[in-house]
Amino acid sequence: MTTTTVRPNQSIWAHAARSIYKDKLAFISFVIVTVYMVMGILAFTGVIAADWSKEIGPSYSAPSADYIFGTDIFGRSVFLKAIKGAETAISIGLVTAFITVTLGSVLGLIAGYYGGKLDDFIGWIYTTISSIPGIMLIIAIAFIIGKGLTAVYLSLGLTSWVGLCRVIRGEVIRHKDREYVHAASAIGGSDMRKMFRHILPNVSHMMIINFSLTFQMAIKSEVILSYLGLGVQGRPSWGVMIDDAKLELSRGVWWQLGAATLFMFIIVLALNILGDAIRDALDPKLKGK
Amino acid sequence: MNLKKCVIAIMAASLVVFAGCTKKQNASERVLNLSSTAEIKGFDPINAGDLYSGREISKIYEGLLEFHYLKMPYTLVPNLAEEMPQVSTDGLVYTFKIRPGVMFQDDAAFAGGKGRELEAKDFVFSIKRLADSKLNSEGWWVLDGKIKGLNEWRDKNSKLPATNYDEEVEGLKAIDKYTLQFTLAKPFPQFLYSLAMPFTYAVSREVADKYGKEFLNHPVGTGPYKLEAGKFDQTKTIIYVKNPTFRKKLYPSDASPEFQNLLADAGKQLPLVDKVIVHVMVESQPAWLKFNKGELDFYGIPKDNFGTAIKDNKLTPDLSGKGMILSITPLLDVTYTGFNYENKLFQNVNLRRAMYLAYDEGKSNELFYNNTSFPAQSIVPPGIVGNMPDFKNPWKGPNLELAKKTLAEAGYPEGKGLPEITYDISDSTTSRQMAEFFVKQMEQIGVKIKIVASPWPEFMAKVKKKSVQMFGMAWGADYPDAENFLQLLYGPNKSPGANSSNYDNPEYNKMFEKAALMQDSPERTKLYEELNKFVADNVVLMYNMHRQSYTLQQSWLRNYHTSDLHHNNVQYLNIDNEVKAQSLKKF
């Protein structure tokens, strides 16, 4: 008698977790991202870097045993500023990615599921939004609610959901004629139930992938905006540090630039590698690789 | 067409394009390269409230009088006026003869596109424009209440749907084509100075009518230069060329002893250089690099390059080897942190005193001025009568203990109950750093400050609309008289006038009005000093610094000297192209 060997049934998530754990580089990246998250939370709650604005030494002291990463114009620790900057970056990354994913997937789901006029309308919205240059929109939003963290959250969040929305819409159109959705209809499932209980979980890997990519995009954008003076105000940010460095470099003060770049480089690289790994892990076509 | 032919065709086409782009640089053409550290609002003289716009406007427009380029102390001389005015014995009637043969620059606004001759009525029109409440001029404060009938004309017309420029004003008359007569409502000893300010420059009615709201981008004056493009496009590079119809105006032949070395071009027709290029560069580093490549003809040393440029108050060999020349000049200015008095919060004198006491000027001098500035005790800078060299402001910090005590007396012990205060600045990196320093200083006594940065024109607009709480600014003299500084706090000069903090104190106003009517005398000086002490004791502003300019000029620049009041100095500057070619080899 022939029998089939039955492999234990494995969910896509467990599979993804396992494949990331096995991928050394991805795992290290995951650890780095976790460390940054913890650092951000600790800085936010004031456990670390709470006294970043205190003078710890003379202005523009070079990095040394006393001052890791040196001091800035006011004699503040560049190291603590960079950590506080991580808080800013992480918060912007998280909030932006959250706005993006929520908006993108809900609108994508509705557009794809209902089609017709609703689809046209949502398509019109995202085409319009994506046609406005991000910076213009940010300036406009900053004009209305004033420059600052909220303006950055909103402007980055409101400009970057379009890509995800398109992808989700496409996926939903593909899924809504599948058997499992028809089955759900047959037993009297409502539209909401079909959309959120049945289809959404099946496209959720897109959201996870998009979340990680938006996260690092938002961090980079924040740095650029703050450098241009459009971003966060009155609190440390890597972009503001680089803006300071623009003047300081001619004095030979490189450590603010160095610290900000290093901190940013590590998290962005880690997020990119992790994002790639998650995509590979969640892609059904690559399953069993 | 096959691929090869296609590529050749594209290459040939691009060659044509490139050839078209190559500029023919005339070797003998003399070009001046300058920089402006702020964006230019536009070219409307009545809104030349800031130095940066004033400098650009002065290249194109002119006034009745100007300051002699080579005389110190500052001396008024006729410019569009043929001679200094005749003044009646009571000092109220000023009669000017306008220089004949002065032409407006050619523009489509004039019949046949040819500029017409300047007449006395143009000044009547220009000064009425300054007074027109619909135009909301930044400069009305200069003549407010000074010319007979002008205030009445302004008030009457503010109620009409359109301003009637044809209605006569008693104190402002064109008697004939070349005779202009002012009748003052009351003595105004600084009147002649006001006629050298950009606010009173001559504009023509045809141009103002033709362009309307766009007038500020279509400057048509009588001055030595005009815009190469014909209009201003808010670009970052502003190019001026010689005005071909400029009248005969010669480089001065007489000079004060300190300027004897600037007489090489005496008697030559102005302007001396053919083209002026102004680069709007808000950030200091790119401008400094440009200067060091020889692409700017003079530039103030930025704070972050001071250490590498200056040793023991002398230029480092690296720079002096390139032939650069350093000039150190105290400026007639005061930098200050202003409160908006329309906001009730700031009417609390103890709050203002507490904040001033918490601020460490010495540290700010070290961080931002390389210890080259003089901490200000009050509003009138050294070099102007009314300044008191030995006066110490009792509320000037740093004195944290007293600051905390005063803040408690203000009703906000340790800052409790005090809302977050916004602090508006213009948006360069250095301004932001200064603002951050201010935030840090205020934190020490529990006062919370939020920084709001905007580009210079937008920042100015916010201040003029009174929509700021606190702000950082500087005032440079328009004329060498304490009245020009004391008027900054005179109630009727509120925004959009020069009184950006909207301070309005009846006691101060009364004292000021008294002083403003007085001719130069020991009594007036005494009153000036009293006013100066009054505003110091009440900490009406947080007086920060009287600055010094550390300006570097290139070896090929001629006739340059640092000055607070010569906004029109560009016409006197010259370039030695031979020296430039030689010097640039060392760069």
Coordinates of C-alpha atoms in Angstrom, one line a residue, chain A residues 53-55 59-60 72-74 76 81 143 145 147 226 228-229 233-234 240-241 243-248 250-251 256, chain B residues 283-285 303-305 308 363 366-368 370 427 429-430 432-434 436-437 440 443 450-455 458:
Chain A
S53 CA 19.7 69.2 26.0
K54 CA 22.1 69.5 28.9
E55 CA 25.6 70.8 28.3
S59 CA 31.1 73.4 22.4
Y60 CA 32.5 71.4 19.5
D72 CA 27.7 70.2 19.3
I73 CA 27.7 74.0 19.3
F74 CA 26.0 74.3 22.7
R76 CA 25.5 69.0 24.1
K81 CA 21.1 63.7 20.2
F143 CA 1.0 75.9 6.3
I145 CA -1.3 73.0 10.8
K147 CA 5.5 72.8 10.8
S226 CA 14.3 68.3 8.5
L228 CA 15.4 71.5 4.5
G229 CA 13.9 73.0 7.5
Q233 CA 11.1 71.6 14.9
G234 CA 12.8 72.2 18.2
V240 CA 18.6 68.7 11.7
M241 CA 22.0 67.4 12.8
D243 CA 21.8 70.7 8.7
D244 CA 24.0 71.9 11.5
A245 CA 26.9 70.0 10.0
K246 CA 26.6 72.0 6.8
L247 CA 28.1 74.9 8.7
E248 CA 30.3 73.0 11.1
S250 CA 34.2 74.1 7.6
R251 CA 35.4 74.2 11.2
Q256 CA 27.4 65.4 14.0
Chain B
E283 CA 23.1 80.0 3.6
S284 CA 26.6 81.3 4.3
Q285 CA 28.7 78.2 3.4
K303 CA 30.7 82.6 12.0
D304 CA 31.8 79.1 11.3
N305 CA 34.7 80.2 9.1
T308 CA 40.1 79.8 9.9
K363 CA 27.7 83.2 25.5
E366 CA 31.0 83.7 21.7
L367 CA 28.9 81.2 19.9
F368 CA 27.5 83.3 17.1
N370 CA 33.1 85.0 17.7
D427 CA 14.9 80.1 8.2
T429 CA 20.7 77.3 9.8
T430 CA 22.3 80.1 11.9
R432 CA 17.8 78.2 13.9
Q433 CA 20.8 77.7 16.0
M434 CA 20.3 81.1 17.6
E436 CA 17.7 77.0 19.8
F437 CA 20.1 78.8 22.1
K440 CA 17.8 76.6 26.0
E443 CA 14.3 76.6 29.7
K450 CA 8.5 76.9 20.3
I451 CA 10.5 77.8 17.2
V452 CA 8.7 78.7 14.0
A453 CA 10.9 79.2 11.0
S454 CA 9.8 80.7 7.7
P455 CA 11.6 82.2 4.7
E458 CA 7.1 85.2 4.7

